[in-house]
Short mmCIF file of C-alpha atoms in Angstrom, two decimals:
data_model
loop_
_atom_site.label_atom_id
_atom_site.label_comp_id
_atom_site.label_asym_id
_atom_site.label_seq_id
_atom_site.Cartn_x
_atom_site.Cartn_y
_atom_site.Cartn_z
CA MET A 2 -0.08 0.15 0.24
CA PRO A 3 1.56 3.44 -0.93
CA GLU A 4 2.98 5.27 2.26
CA HIS A 5 0.86 8.21 1.86
CA LEU A 6 -2.32 6.32 2.30
CA LEU A 7 -0.71 5.13 5.58
CA SER A 8 0.47 8.15 7.22
CA PRO A 9 -2.00 9.95 9.52
CA ALA A 10 -4.17 12.64 8.02
CA ARG A 11 -3.22 16.16 8.90
CA PRO A 12 -5.24 17.41 11.61
CA ALA A 13 -8.13 19.84 10.93
CA ARG A 14 -6.53 22.63 13.03
CA GLY A 15 -3.64 22.40 10.36
CA ARG A 16 -5.99 22.55 7.55
CA LEU A 17 -7.81 25.46 8.69
CA LEU A 18 -4.66 27.37 9.34
CA SER A 19 -3.45 26.48 5.89
CA PHE A 20 -7.13 27.78 4.83
CA LEU A 21 -6.79 30.85 6.60
CA VAL A 22 -3.11 31.61 5.53
CA MET A 23 -3.82 31.00 1.90
CA SER A 24 -7.43 32.78 1.53
CA PRO A 25 -5.94 36.57 1.53
CA VAL A 26 -3.68 35.40 -1.25
CA LEU A 27 -6.26 33.83 -3.36
CA LEU A 28 -8.88 36.68 -2.61
CA ALA A 29 -5.96 39.26 -3.68
CA GLY A 30 -5.48 37.30 -7.02
CA LEU A 31 -9.18 37.04 -7.51
CA VAL A 32 -9.90 40.68 -7.06
CA GLY A 33 -6.90 41.53 -9.42
CA CYS A 34 -8.31 39.17 -12.28
CA ALA A 35 -12.48 40.27 -11.70
CA SER A 36 -12.92 40.25 -15.21
CA LEU A 37 -11.99 36.91 -15.36
CA VAL A 38 -14.07 35.53 -12.77
CA PRO A 39 -17.16 33.76 -14.42
CA THR A 40 -20.38 35.03 -12.89
CA PRO A 41 -23.21 32.49 -11.59
CA GLU A 42 -24.98 33.62 -15.00
CA ASN A 43 -22.34 32.52 -17.11
CA ILE A 44 -21.65 29.24 -15.42
CA VAL A 45 -25.55 28.16 -15.56
CA GLU A 46 -25.59 29.08 -19.15
CA GLY A 47 -22.51 27.24 -20.20
CA VAL A 48 -23.11 23.96 -17.92
CA VAL A 49 -26.81 24.03 -19.48
CA GLU A 50 -25.67 24.39 -23.29
CA GLN A 51 -22.71 21.96 -22.63
CA VAL A 52 -25.26 19.19 -21.44
CA ALA A 53 -27.67 19.87 -23.97
CA GLU A 54 -24.75 19.89 -26.80
CA GLN A 55 -23.86 16.43 -25.51
CA SER A 56 -27.52 15.31 -25.89
CA GLY A 57 -27.71 16.46 -29.36
CA GLU A 58 -30.35 18.80 -28.35
CA ASP A 59 -30.74 22.44 -29.89
CA LEU A 60 -30.43 24.85 -26.97
CA ASP A 61 -29.75 28.42 -26.43
CA VAL A 62 -29.83 29.96 -22.52
CA ASP A 63 -29.83 33.65 -21.90
CA VAL A 64 -29.80 34.03 -17.99
CA ASP A 65 -28.89 37.76 -16.31
CA ALA A 66 -29.62 38.45 -12.85
CA THR A 67 -29.29 42.19 -13.71
CA GLY A 68 -31.78 41.97 -17.00
CA ASP A 69 -29.36 43.94 -19.10
CA GLY A 70 -28.09 41.36 -21.53
CA VAL A 71 -31.11 39.11 -21.88
CA THR A 72 -33.07 38.74 -25.28
CA LEU A 73 -35.55 36.93 -26.82
CA PRO A 74 -34.35 33.99 -28.95
CA ALA A 75 -34.32 35.01 -32.80
CA ASP A 76 -36.77 32.85 -33.75
CA TRP A 77 -39.49 33.52 -31.11
CA PRO A 78 -42.49 32.84 -32.56
CA GLY A 79 -43.92 36.44 -32.30
CA LEU A 80 -46.20 35.68 -29.28
CA PRO A 81 -46.93 38.50 -26.98
CA VAL A 82 -44.22 39.07 -23.99
CA PRO A 83 -45.14 40.65 -20.65
CA GLU A 84 -43.69 44.11 -20.08
CA GLY A 85 -41.18 44.22 -17.60
CA ARG A 86 -37.58 42.58 -17.23
CA LEU A 87 -36.76 39.83 -19.19
CA PHE A 88 -34.00 38.00 -16.75
CA SER A 89 -34.00 34.59 -18.61
CA ALA A 90 -35.08 33.56 -22.21
CA ILE A 91 -34.15 29.45 -23.02
CA LYS A 92 -34.79 27.95 -26.08
CA MET A 93 -34.53 23.99 -26.51
CA GLY A 94 -35.72 22.52 -29.73
CA ASP A 95 -38.87 24.00 -30.88
CA SER A 96 -39.86 25.18 -27.06
CA PHE A 97 -39.30 28.57 -25.17
CA SER A 98 -39.31 29.57 -21.92
CA LEU A 99 -39.15 32.93 -20.35
CA SER A 100 -38.72 34.37 -17.03
CA VAL A 101 -39.80 38.11 -16.69
CA GLU A 102 -40.18 40.25 -13.62
CA VAL A 103 -43.32 42.75 -13.76
CA ASP A 104 -44.55 45.76 -11.73
CA SER A 105 -48.13 44.54 -10.95
CA GLU A 106 -50.21 41.59 -11.11
CA ASP A 107 -52.43 43.34 -13.92
CA ALA A 108 -49.04 43.38 -15.91
CA ALA A 109 -48.80 39.84 -15.79
CA ARG A 110 -52.17 39.15 -16.20
CA ALA A 111 -52.36 41.23 -19.61
CA THR A 112 -50.53 39.26 -21.71
CA ALA A 113 -52.64 36.06 -20.55
CA ASP A 114 -55.40 38.11 -21.68
CA GLU A 115 -53.72 38.94 -24.86
CA LEU A 116 -53.00 35.42 -25.62
CA ALA A 117 -56.67 34.44 -25.08
CA ALA A 118 -57.94 37.70 -26.93
CA SER A 119 -56.00 36.13 -29.98
CA GLY A 120 -57.63 32.76 -30.22
CA PHE A 121 -55.85 30.77 -27.63
CA GLU A 122 -58.17 28.37 -25.55
CA VAL A 123 -57.84 28.97 -21.71
CA LEU A 124 -57.63 24.96 -20.64
CA SER A 125 -57.44 25.65 -17.07
CA GLU A 126 -56.71 28.64 -14.49
CA THR A 127 -55.65 28.43 -10.97
CA ASP A 128 -55.14 30.91 -8.43
CA TYR A 129 -53.58 29.87 -5.29
CA GLY A 130 -53.18 33.65 -3.84
CA GLU A 131 -49.49 34.48 -4.26
CA LEU A 132 -49.47 32.00 -7.24
CA LYS A 133 -51.45 31.95 -10.53
CA GLY A 134 -51.46 30.00 -13.99
CA LEU A 135 -53.03 29.46 -17.15
CA VAL A 136 -52.40 26.85 -19.72
CA LEU A 137 -53.54 27.77 -23.07
CA LYS A 138 -53.53 26.25 -26.21
CA SER A 139 -53.90 27.14 -30.02
CA ALA A 140 -53.49 25.02 -33.20
CA GLU A 141 -49.80 25.67 -33.20
CA TRP A 142 -48.59 25.99 -29.55
CA SER A 143 -49.40 25.11 -26.09
CA VAL A 144 -48.65 27.71 -23.17
CA VAL A 145 -48.05 27.30 -19.55
CA TYR A 146 -48.09 31.07 -18.15
CA GLY A 147 -48.17 31.65 -14.58
CA TRP A 148 -46.74 34.54 -12.09
CA THR A 149 -45.88 34.34 -8.56
CA VAL A 150 -46.44 37.28 -6.01
CA SER A 151 -43.54 37.55 -3.22
CA ASP A 152 -41.86 40.23 -1.09
CA GLU A 153 -39.10 40.40 -4.03
CA GLY A 154 -41.56 41.42 -6.75
CA ILE A 155 -43.79 39.61 -9.19
CA THR A 156 -42.09 36.91 -11.84
CA VAL A 157 -43.99 35.71 -15.09
CA SER A 158 -43.00 32.24 -16.06
CA TYR A 159 -44.11 31.60 -19.64
CA THR A 160 -43.43 28.37 -21.41
CA ILE A 161 -44.27 27.59 -25.12
CA THR A 162 -44.25 24.41 -26.67
CA PRO A 163 -45.37 23.05 -30.14
CA VAL A 164 -48.39 21.22 -30.31
CA THR A 165 -48.01 17.88 -31.84
CA SER A 166 -50.63 15.70 -33.42
#
């Protein structure tokens, strides 16, 4: 058996001391290279796109905590989008998913009403107080549309999938 496996483990106190000594060095290095440190959004996008690439799926992910850089996928089907801050847009195959922060429940409801007025049939509707949602369908698209109300604001989740025969 290799000798390093037989030697006693370094005590936890020694590992903690090493960590405390090295932390300022590592932090200084990271601060100096702030532009090289990946953001959570970039990490999520990269991991999801890599998994999809390995599975052979057509996937485009755009996530941004600040909402400054997210855009609708180029082939978005032209359905209405809630007015607000788009902070997530995902396209996988022929399906789409959006997350939008809106200013009011009226703003959240307006897009659902617009879909219904444009010919989408409302298959079901739920209202659990802080969580509301609808399932709608047209000849081309199935839509799951919902919003949550919390202390942080109102978030709309909007998923569109093509209707299959």
